[in-house]
Short mmCIF file of C-alpha atoms in Angstrom, two decimals:
data_model
loop_
_atom_site.label_atom_id
_atom_site.label_comp_id
_atom_site.label_asym_id
_atom_site.label_seq_id
_atom_site.Cartn_x
_atom_site.Cartn_y
_atom_site.Cartn_z
CA MET A 1 5.05 -11.51 -155.51
CA LYS A 2 5.23 -15.49 -155.08
CA LYS A 3 9.68 -14.70 -155.38
CA LYS A 4 9.36 -11.56 -152.94
CA LEU A 5 7.97 -14.05 -150.28
CA ILE A 6 10.04 -16.85 -150.42
CA VAL A 7 13.12 -14.26 -150.49
CA PHE A 8 11.41 -13.16 -147.51
CA MET A 9 11.01 -16.83 -145.69
CA SER A 10 14.57 -17.53 -146.92
CA LEU A 11 15.80 -14.18 -145.06
CA LEU A 12 13.41 -15.18 -141.73
CA CYS A 13 14.52 -18.46 -141.66
CA LEU A 14 18.27 -17.25 -141.56
CA TYR A 15 17.69 -14.92 -138.89
CA GLN A 16 16.10 -16.95 -136.78
CA MET A 17 18.83 -19.79 -136.92
CA ALA A 18 21.32 -16.91 -136.29
CA ASN A 19 19.34 -15.83 -133.15
CA ALA A 20 18.18 -19.31 -131.74
CA ASN A 21 20.24 -19.37 -128.72
CA THR A 22 18.94 -16.14 -127.69
CA ILE A 23 15.46 -15.01 -126.13
CA HIS A 24 15.01 -11.17 -126.11
CA SER A 25 12.69 -9.96 -122.90
CA ASN A 26 12.37 -5.87 -123.64
CA ASP A 27 16.11 -4.92 -123.99
CA SER A 28 17.54 -7.50 -122.11
CA VAL A 29 18.60 -10.88 -123.33
CA ILE A 30 18.55 -14.29 -122.37
CA VAL A 31 21.55 -16.34 -123.47
CA HIS A 32 21.24 -20.23 -123.71
CA SER A 33 23.57 -22.64 -122.42
CA GLY A 34 24.28 -23.61 -125.60
CA SER A 35 26.30 -20.74 -126.00
CA ILE A 36 27.87 -21.09 -122.64
CA GLN A 37 30.99 -22.96 -122.19
CA PRO A 38 31.95 -24.72 -119.14
CA ASP A 39 35.11 -23.96 -117.33
CA ALA A 40 38.26 -25.84 -118.88
CA ASP A 41 38.00 -27.93 -115.49
CA ASN A 42 34.30 -27.77 -114.88
CA ALA A 43 35.22 -25.11 -111.88
CA GLY A 44 37.09 -28.03 -110.04
CA LEU A 45 33.78 -29.73 -109.63
CA ILE A 46 32.84 -33.77 -110.18
CA LEU A 47 29.43 -33.93 -111.82
CA PRO A 48 27.57 -36.53 -113.67
CA LYS A 49 28.59 -37.44 -117.62
CA GLY A 50 27.13 -35.09 -119.61
CA PHE A 51 27.08 -31.76 -117.20
CA GLY A 52 29.78 -28.88 -117.12
CA ALA A 53 30.08 -26.00 -114.55
CA LEU A 54 31.63 -22.09 -114.43
CA ILE A 55 31.93 -20.20 -112.07
CA VAL A 56 30.33 -16.98 -112.87
CA THR A 57 31.70 -14.62 -110.52
CA SER A 58 33.68 -14.76 -107.16
CA SER A 59 33.72 -11.03 -106.76
CA TYR A 60 31.05 -9.96 -104.12
CA GLY A 61 31.45 -11.10 -100.92
CA LYS A 62 30.06 -14.28 -99.10
CA PRO A 63 26.98 -15.19 -100.86
CA ARG A 64 23.79 -16.87 -99.15
CA HIS A 65 20.65 -17.82 -100.87
CA ILE A 66 20.13 -16.63 -104.25
CA ALA A 67 17.02 -15.90 -106.51
CA ILE A 68 16.79 -15.50 -110.34
CA THR A 69 14.88 -13.62 -112.91
CA PRO A 70 13.16 -14.57 -116.29
CA GLU A 71 15.91 -12.18 -117.53
CA GLY A 72 18.90 -14.32 -115.82
CA TYR A 73 19.76 -11.78 -113.66
CA LEU A 74 20.87 -12.73 -110.21
CA TYR A 75 19.70 -11.47 -107.05
CA VAL A 76 22.28 -12.63 -104.21
CA LYS A 77 21.76 -12.22 -100.38
CA LEU A 78 25.41 -11.62 -98.78
CA ALA A 79 25.72 -13.23 -95.20
CA GLN A 80 27.50 -9.23 -94.22
CA PRO A 81 27.11 -6.44 -96.34
CA PHE A 82 30.31 -6.05 -98.76
CA ASN A 83 30.97 -2.55 -99.48
CA GLY A 84 28.19 -1.48 -97.78
CA ASN A 85 25.60 -3.97 -99.63
CA GLY A 86 23.95 -6.83 -98.69
CA ILE A 87 22.35 -7.59 -101.69
CA TYR A 88 23.63 -7.57 -105.24
CA LEU A 89 21.99 -7.68 -108.77
CA LEU A 90 24.31 -9.36 -110.65
CA LYS A 91 24.01 -9.23 -114.80
CA ASP A 92 25.89 -10.86 -117.67
CA LYS A 93 25.71 -8.23 -120.40
CA ASN A 94 27.98 -9.90 -122.76
CA GLY A 95 26.45 -13.35 -123.31
CA ASP A 96 29.90 -15.10 -121.99
CA GLY A 97 28.20 -16.65 -118.68
CA LYS A 98 30.24 -14.62 -116.73
CA ILE A 99 29.22 -11.68 -114.10
CA ASP A 100 30.41 -8.27 -115.44
CA ASP A 101 27.87 -5.61 -114.17
CA ALA A 102 26.38 -5.42 -110.57
CA ILE A 103 24.19 -3.42 -108.43
CA GLY A 104 24.49 -3.27 -104.76
CA PHE A 105 21.75 -2.06 -101.95
CA GLY A 106 20.34 -3.20 -98.85
CA ASN A 107 22.83 -2.08 -96.23
CA TYR A 108 22.08 -5.37 -93.81
CA GLY A 109 23.18 -9.02 -93.88
CA GLY A 110 21.12 -12.09 -93.79
CA THR A 111 20.52 -15.13 -95.31
CA GLY A 112 16.87 -15.38 -97.58
CA ILE A 113 15.92 -13.95 -100.74
CA ALA A 114 13.22 -14.80 -103.05
CA LEU A 115 10.99 -13.38 -106.14
CA LYS A 116 7.20 -13.75 -106.61
CA ASP A 117 4.62 -11.95 -108.07
CA GLY A 118 6.70 -8.71 -109.01
CA TYR A 119 8.32 -8.49 -106.02
CA LEU A 120 11.79 -9.45 -104.49
CA TYR A 121 11.82 -10.36 -100.81
CA ALA A 122 14.87 -10.54 -98.53
CA SER A 123 15.62 -11.33 -95.06
CA SER A 124 18.40 -9.63 -92.34
CA ASP A 125 18.43 -11.74 -89.24
CA GLU A 126 15.51 -9.63 -87.49
CA ASN A 127 13.25 -8.76 -90.29
CA VAL A 128 11.85 -9.45 -93.40
CA TYR A 129 11.37 -6.74 -96.94
CA ARG A 130 10.26 -6.62 -100.13
CA TYR A 131 11.15 -4.61 -103.35
CA LYS A 132 8.74 -3.32 -106.18
CA LEU A 133 10.35 -4.47 -109.37
CA ASN A 134 9.91 -3.34 -112.77
CA ASN A 135 8.89 -4.73 -115.66
CA GLN A 136 12.54 -6.04 -116.79
CA HIS A 137 12.54 -7.59 -112.62
CA GLU A 138 14.92 -4.60 -111.42
CA VAL A 139 14.38 -3.17 -108.15
CA SER A 140 12.85 0.66 -108.27
CA ASN A 141 12.97 1.31 -104.77
CA PRO A 142 16.24 0.05 -103.44
CA ASN A 143 16.45 2.48 -100.59
CA ASP A 144 13.11 2.04 -99.43
CA PRO A 145 11.84 -1.32 -99.04
CA ASP A 146 8.44 -2.26 -97.52
CA GLU A 147 9.21 -3.88 -94.07
CA ILE A 148 6.78 -6.86 -94.03
CA ILE A 149 7.86 -8.17 -90.73
CA HIS A 150 10.06 -7.23 -87.92
CA GLY A 151 11.17 -8.34 -84.76
CA LEU A 152 12.03 -11.79 -85.06
CA LEU A 153 14.42 -13.30 -82.11
CA ASN A 154 18.07 -13.16 -82.89
CA ARG A 155 20.09 -14.75 -80.47
CA ARG A 156 23.24 -14.98 -82.64
CA GLU A 157 22.90 -18.84 -82.83
CA HIS A 158 20.73 -20.62 -85.55
CA GLU A 159 20.13 -16.58 -86.27
CA SER A 160 19.52 -17.02 -90.23
CA LYS A 161 15.73 -16.36 -91.74
CA SER A 162 15.28 -18.37 -94.46
CA ILE A 163 12.30 -17.95 -96.56
CA THR A 164 9.77 -19.54 -99.25
CA LEU A 165 6.65 -18.41 -100.76
CA ASP A 166 3.35 -20.66 -101.76
CA ASN A 167 1.00 -19.55 -104.63
CA SER A 168 -1.74 -18.54 -102.24
CA GLY A 169 0.06 -15.05 -100.62
CA ASN A 170 1.93 -16.57 -97.44
CA ILE A 171 5.75 -16.44 -96.65
CA TYR A 172 7.32 -18.66 -94.66
CA VAL A 173 10.13 -17.59 -92.30
CA ASN A 174 12.71 -20.41 -90.30
CA ILE A 175 12.99 -19.04 -86.91
CA GLY A 176 15.87 -21.41 -85.59
CA ALA A 177 16.67 -22.77 -81.80
CA TYR A 178 19.14 -20.60 -79.92
CA SER A 179 20.40 -23.77 -78.73
CA ASN A 180 21.79 -27.09 -79.50
CA ALA A 181 19.68 -29.14 -77.45
CA CYS A 182 17.63 -26.98 -74.69
CA GLN A 183 19.75 -27.78 -71.68
CA VAL A 184 19.94 -25.90 -68.75
CA GLN A 185 23.44 -25.18 -69.54
CA ASP A 186 23.89 -25.15 -73.34
CA ARG A 187 26.21 -27.48 -74.55
CA VAL A 188 27.77 -28.77 -71.32
CA PRO A 189 28.59 -32.32 -70.66
CA GLY A 190 25.45 -33.97 -68.53
CA SER A 191 23.24 -30.74 -68.34
CA PRO A 192 19.56 -31.87 -68.52
CA GLY A 193 16.80 -30.70 -70.70
CA LEU A 194 14.46 -27.97 -69.80
CA LYS A 195 10.88 -29.30 -70.02
CA PRO A 196 9.01 -27.84 -71.49
CA CYS A 197 11.41 -26.34 -73.39
CA PRO A 198 10.87 -22.33 -73.22
CA ILE A 199 12.64 -21.98 -76.48
CA LEU A 200 9.97 -23.36 -78.73
CA ASP A 201 7.33 -20.45 -78.15
CA SER A 202 9.09 -17.70 -80.36
CA ALA A 203 11.50 -20.20 -82.14
CA GLY A 204 12.64 -23.77 -83.07
CA GLY A 205 10.25 -23.47 -86.41
CA ILE A 206 8.71 -22.19 -89.13
CA TRP A 207 5.91 -19.02 -88.93
CA GLN A 208 3.68 -18.42 -91.78
CA PHE A 209 2.95 -14.55 -92.58
CA LYS A 210 0.87 -12.83 -95.31
CA ALA A 211 3.44 -11.79 -98.02
CA ASN A 212 1.50 -8.33 -98.59
CA GLN A 213 1.05 -6.72 -94.98
CA MET A 214 3.28 -4.48 -93.46
CA HIS A 215 4.91 -4.39 -90.42
CA GLN A 216 3.82 -7.73 -89.09
CA THR A 217 5.15 -9.31 -85.65
CA TYR A 218 4.84 -12.60 -83.95
CA GLY A 219 1.53 -11.80 -83.08
CA ASP A 220 0.15 -11.65 -87.03
CA GLY A 221 2.01 -14.58 -88.07
CA ILE A 222 0.78 -18.28 -87.69
CA HIS A 223 3.10 -21.00 -85.65
CA TYR A 224 2.91 -23.08 -88.66
CA ALA A 225 5.10 -26.02 -87.20
CA SER A 226 7.45 -26.44 -84.25
CA GLY A 227 10.07 -28.82 -83.28
CA LEU A 228 12.57 -27.94 -85.79
CA ARG A 229 16.05 -27.07 -84.42
CA ASN A 230 17.06 -24.96 -87.30
CA VAL A 231 15.87 -24.90 -91.10
CA VAL A 232 18.29 -23.21 -93.46
CA GLY A 233 17.16 -24.75 -97.02
CA LEU A 234 13.66 -24.74 -97.68
CA ASP A 235 11.11 -24.50 -100.47
CA TRP A 236 7.53 -24.83 -101.63
CA ASN A 237 7.03 -27.93 -103.84
CA THR A 238 4.49 -26.90 -106.75
CA GLN A 239 4.00 -30.58 -107.44
CA THR A 240 2.85 -31.17 -104.19
CA ASN A 241 1.61 -27.85 -103.12
CA SER A 242 3.47 -28.24 -99.82
CA LEU A 243 6.68 -26.93 -97.89
CA PHE A 244 9.46 -28.88 -97.48
CA VAL A 245 12.15 -28.05 -95.07
CA MET A 246 16.03 -29.56 -94.19
CA GLN A 247 16.81 -29.82 -90.64
CA HIS A 248 20.05 -29.33 -89.15
CA GLY A 249 20.10 -32.26 -86.38
CA ARG A 250 21.42 -31.20 -82.94
CA ASP A 251 25.46 -31.68 -82.23
CA GLN A 252 27.93 -33.33 -79.65
CA LEU A 253 26.29 -36.55 -78.42
CA HIS A 254 29.81 -37.99 -77.51
CA ASP A 255 31.13 -34.73 -75.93
CA ASN A 256 28.11 -34.12 -74.01
CA TRP A 257 26.70 -37.71 -73.14
CA PRO A 258 30.39 -39.80 -73.16
CA LYS A 259 28.84 -43.24 -71.25
CA LEU A 260 26.27 -43.23 -73.79
CA PHE A 261 27.28 -42.51 -77.48
CA THR A 262 30.75 -43.42 -79.00
CA VAL A 263 32.79 -40.98 -81.24
CA GLN A 264 31.97 -43.19 -84.25
CA GLN A 265 27.63 -42.89 -83.15
CA SER A 266 28.12 -38.95 -82.75
CA ALA A 267 29.96 -38.68 -86.21
CA GLU A 268 26.93 -40.46 -87.58
CA LEU A 269 24.14 -39.29 -85.56
CA PRO A 270 21.69 -37.77 -85.80
CA ALA A 271 20.20 -37.69 -88.93
CA GLU A 272 19.89 -34.08 -90.86
CA CYS A 273 16.34 -34.46 -92.35
CA MET A 274 13.84 -33.76 -94.90
CA TYR A 275 10.59 -33.22 -93.97
CA GLU A 276 7.22 -32.07 -95.69
CA ILE A 277 5.50 -29.85 -93.54
CA HIS A 278 1.70 -29.10 -93.04
CA LYS A 279 0.21 -26.76 -90.50
CA GLY A 280 0.30 -27.68 -86.91
CA ASP A 281 3.07 -30.27 -87.57
CA ASN A 282 5.86 -30.84 -84.60
CA ALA A 283 9.04 -32.47 -85.84
CA GLY A 284 9.90 -33.63 -82.12
CA TRP A 285 13.12 -31.29 -81.18
CA PRO A 286 14.51 -31.22 -78.79
CA TYR A 287 13.06 -34.17 -77.23
CA ILE A 288 13.83 -36.68 -79.92
CA TYR A 289 16.48 -36.92 -82.43
CA TYR A 290 16.06 -39.11 -85.90
CA ASP A 291 18.45 -42.24 -85.95
CA GLN A 292 19.12 -42.82 -89.81
CA ILE A 293 20.58 -46.13 -89.01
CA GLN A 294 17.96 -47.61 -86.42
CA HIS A 295 15.34 -45.78 -88.55
CA LYS A 296 13.60 -44.51 -85.04
CA LYS A 297 13.10 -41.45 -83.66
CA ILE A 298 15.14 -41.79 -80.18
CA LEU A 299 14.67 -40.17 -77.36
CA ALA A 300 17.21 -37.41 -76.72
CA PRO A 301 19.83 -38.02 -73.71
CA GLU A 302 18.91 -34.80 -72.11
CA TYR A 303 15.49 -36.49 -71.59
CA GLY A 304 16.78 -39.54 -70.29
CA GLY A 305 17.46 -41.77 -73.35
CA ASP A 306 20.50 -43.64 -73.79
CA GLY A 307 20.34 -43.95 -77.63
CA LYS A 308 17.94 -47.11 -77.62
CA LYS A 309 14.66 -45.71 -76.11
CA THR A 310 12.26 -44.70 -78.91
CA ALA A 311 9.73 -41.72 -78.14
CA GLY A 312 7.81 -39.15 -80.11
CA GLU A 313 4.54 -40.82 -81.29
CA ASP A 314 3.33 -37.50 -81.72
CA ALA A 315 5.63 -36.27 -83.89
CA ILE A 316 6.39 -36.51 -87.68
CA ASN A 317 8.60 -38.82 -89.19
CA PRO A 318 11.29 -37.35 -92.09
CA VAL A 319 10.58 -38.05 -95.81
CA MET A 320 14.30 -38.50 -96.18
CA ALA A 321 17.27 -38.98 -93.55
CA PHE A 322 20.67 -38.25 -94.33
CA PRO A 323 24.00 -39.13 -92.63
CA GLY A 324 24.21 -36.81 -89.49
CA HIS A 325 26.24 -33.03 -89.58
CA LEU A 326 25.96 -32.56 -93.43
CA ALA A 327 24.58 -29.35 -92.46
CA PRO A 328 21.76 -28.37 -95.19
CA ASP A 329 21.66 -25.16 -96.22
CA GLY A 330 19.52 -25.24 -99.65
CA LEU A 331 16.72 -26.97 -101.28
CA LEU A 332 15.24 -26.96 -104.38
CA PHE A 333 12.99 -28.49 -106.37
CA TYR A 334 13.85 -28.71 -109.92
CA THR A 335 11.04 -27.71 -112.43
CA GLY A 336 13.38 -27.01 -115.28
CA LYS A 337 13.57 -28.61 -118.79
CA MET A 338 17.79 -28.47 -119.70
CA PHE A 339 18.17 -31.51 -117.49
CA PRO A 340 17.41 -34.74 -118.38
CA GLU A 341 13.64 -36.10 -117.52
CA ARG A 342 14.84 -37.67 -114.30
CA TYR A 343 15.72 -34.94 -112.68
CA LYS A 344 12.37 -32.95 -112.96
CA HIS A 345 10.25 -32.63 -110.03
CA GLY A 346 13.38 -34.13 -108.10
CA ALA A 347 14.99 -32.28 -105.13
CA PHE A 348 18.42 -30.71 -104.79
CA ILE A 349 20.28 -30.10 -101.49
CA ALA A 350 23.50 -28.17 -100.88
CA PHE A 351 25.12 -29.59 -97.80
CA HIS A 352 27.33 -27.04 -96.17
CA GLY A 353 30.07 -29.36 -94.89
CA SER A 354 30.21 -30.80 -91.25
CA TRP A 355 32.28 -29.38 -88.12
CA ASN A 356 32.22 -32.08 -85.61
CA ARG A 357 32.74 -35.57 -86.99
CA ALA A 358 36.45 -35.65 -85.45
CA PRO A 359 38.61 -37.82 -85.05
CA LEU A 360 36.55 -38.84 -88.30
CA PRO A 361 36.86 -37.07 -91.70
CA GLN A 362 34.77 -34.02 -91.97
CA GLU A 363 32.27 -35.11 -94.45
CA GLY A 364 29.58 -32.87 -96.31
CA TYR A 365 30.57 -30.04 -98.82
CA TYR A 366 28.66 -30.94 -101.75
CA VAL A 367 25.12 -30.91 -103.63
CA VAL A 368 23.12 -34.11 -103.82
CA PHE A 369 19.85 -35.20 -105.75
CA VAL A 370 16.64 -36.62 -104.66
CA PRO A 371 14.53 -38.19 -107.18
CA PHE A 372 10.83 -37.82 -106.47
CA LYS A 373 8.10 -39.87 -108.13
CA ASP A 374 4.05 -38.97 -107.54
CA GLY A 375 5.30 -36.08 -105.08
CA LYS A 376 7.11 -38.43 -102.67
CA PRO A 377 10.93 -39.43 -102.48
CA THR A 378 11.95 -42.78 -104.15
CA GLY A 379 14.13 -43.42 -101.14
CA GLU A 380 17.69 -42.93 -102.77
CA TRP A 381 19.98 -40.55 -102.67
CA GLU A 382 23.18 -39.47 -104.85
CA VAL A 383 25.74 -37.08 -104.83
CA PHE A 384 25.29 -34.38 -107.94
CA ALA A 385 28.05 -31.96 -107.38
CA ASN A 386 30.86 -33.12 -105.80
CA GLY A 387 34.91 -31.23 -105.38
CA PHE A 388 33.96 -27.97 -103.69
CA ALA A 389 36.09 -28.86 -100.87
CA GLY A 390 38.87 -30.52 -102.69
CA LYS A 391 40.15 -34.05 -102.56
CA PRO A 392 39.28 -36.04 -99.40
CA PRO A 393 40.04 -36.67 -96.53
CA ILE A 394 38.77 -32.73 -95.48
CA THR A 395 40.17 -32.21 -91.57
CA SER A 396 38.78 -28.53 -92.20
CA ALA A 397 36.70 -26.47 -94.09
CA ARG A 398 38.58 -23.27 -93.79
CA ASN A 399 39.99 -23.38 -97.21
CA ALA A 400 36.76 -25.09 -98.94
CA HIS A 401 34.05 -23.99 -101.06
CA ARG A 402 30.24 -24.53 -99.07
CA PRO A 403 27.50 -25.05 -100.70
CA CYS A 404 24.83 -22.75 -99.56
CA GLY A 405 21.85 -21.67 -102.05
CA LEU A 406 20.56 -23.12 -104.96
CA ALA A 407 18.31 -21.54 -107.86
CA GLN A 408 17.26 -22.41 -111.12
CA GLY A 409 17.72 -20.14 -114.67
CA PRO A 410 15.58 -19.20 -116.67
CA ASP A 411 17.03 -21.92 -119.29
CA GLY A 412 16.92 -24.57 -116.50
CA SER A 413 20.49 -24.46 -115.30
CA LEU A 414 21.62 -24.95 -111.89
CA TYR A 415 23.50 -22.10 -109.18
CA ILE A 416 25.24 -22.91 -106.60
CA THR A 417 26.29 -20.12 -104.08
CA ASP A 418 29.20 -20.91 -101.55
CA ASP A 419 29.43 -18.55 -98.86
CA ASN A 420 32.87 -19.28 -97.81
CA LYS A 421 35.26 -18.06 -100.69
CA GLY A 422 32.29 -16.39 -102.47
CA ALA A 423 32.12 -18.43 -105.85
CA ILE A 424 28.98 -18.84 -107.38
CA TYR A 425 28.70 -21.75 -109.69
CA ARG A 426 26.40 -22.59 -112.96
CA ILE A 427 26.09 -25.93 -113.57
CA ILE A 428 24.58 -27.04 -117.40
CA TYR A 429 23.75 -29.80 -119.14
CA THR A 430 25.77 -30.23 -122.49
CA GLY A 431 25.28 -33.86 -123.26
CA LYS A 432 28.67 -34.62 -123.74
#
């Protein structure tokens, strides 16, 4: 009997060793990064030592935001429908890290997508839907989603409706301002700002809705935060139990106010800001902007500012400020175990890249990391993944890969979407 037990335990040990790189979930298999190899050139990216990258697919339109199931399936929201589908469920069935199976559904474009409590949430530029998931996190009603929010403003400028959810049954939706600086004539040199800005009653902020209530409109939601020109990247920080957002700062200081701002100032200002948001907060747009060089809230020129006058005493301060016009489109707080400990609870930000820094070179097109300590950023940030747009100097984004969405895989790997050339990257830690 003892010999049989020893033989059985030996066989069991060999079986566990042979399957050390897989986790079985029903009939699904998650392949750990130990069996995934980076592309020979790290997918063209420049990464910190010990990290590798691969392109998992570039075959399904222009992916914006992305969500990943416990099985490692990818739900991708497309800017516009591809072959009639605005959402794709992508799978790697053979475990080589590359997508080899795809199911499309949802005949609308958009940006937002999220997984929470047995549902997939997805947004168009006017509505938010949810889909019921089965026990393998596959959508069970692809042609008949629940409409939980409808009738959100879309004026074809800053129209994307990014979303995130908290742990109390609420969903948060960005409604971007359909304006640069709330001028009487938008983006016209010398045009004054409207005061009060009429846009702020229905846009330029974050709205909170119930995640399980059908057919909500503005009247059912809470105007959670205002004075935010446009937020594409946002995430719920589970460590602080609060909402964090990345604002796109205003454009064209020199173009519209050449007597007040030099080309150099216009290229660097104003900051792209990270805010920690609580109910009732006001970030100050359009009346002010944040100057990361002076470390001050500055009165906007449309409202009598000259680049030096401060204002916005009632507006919140950013928790981090980055150079201007980098276009932060993705925000993710890292909670995985794959990356070294210093990355735990820190923030990754996908910068989509600038368009209006000329005649200076364009900037951005990378993913940065912001270390956090005790729920607050340390004040330092670093470029984590670069090379999406090729070698500098960058003069045009036309042929560049442009980072947009971020998601964390079940093994702790980091996924990055590119909504210009259509690639989806996966970054793993190899320690080599």
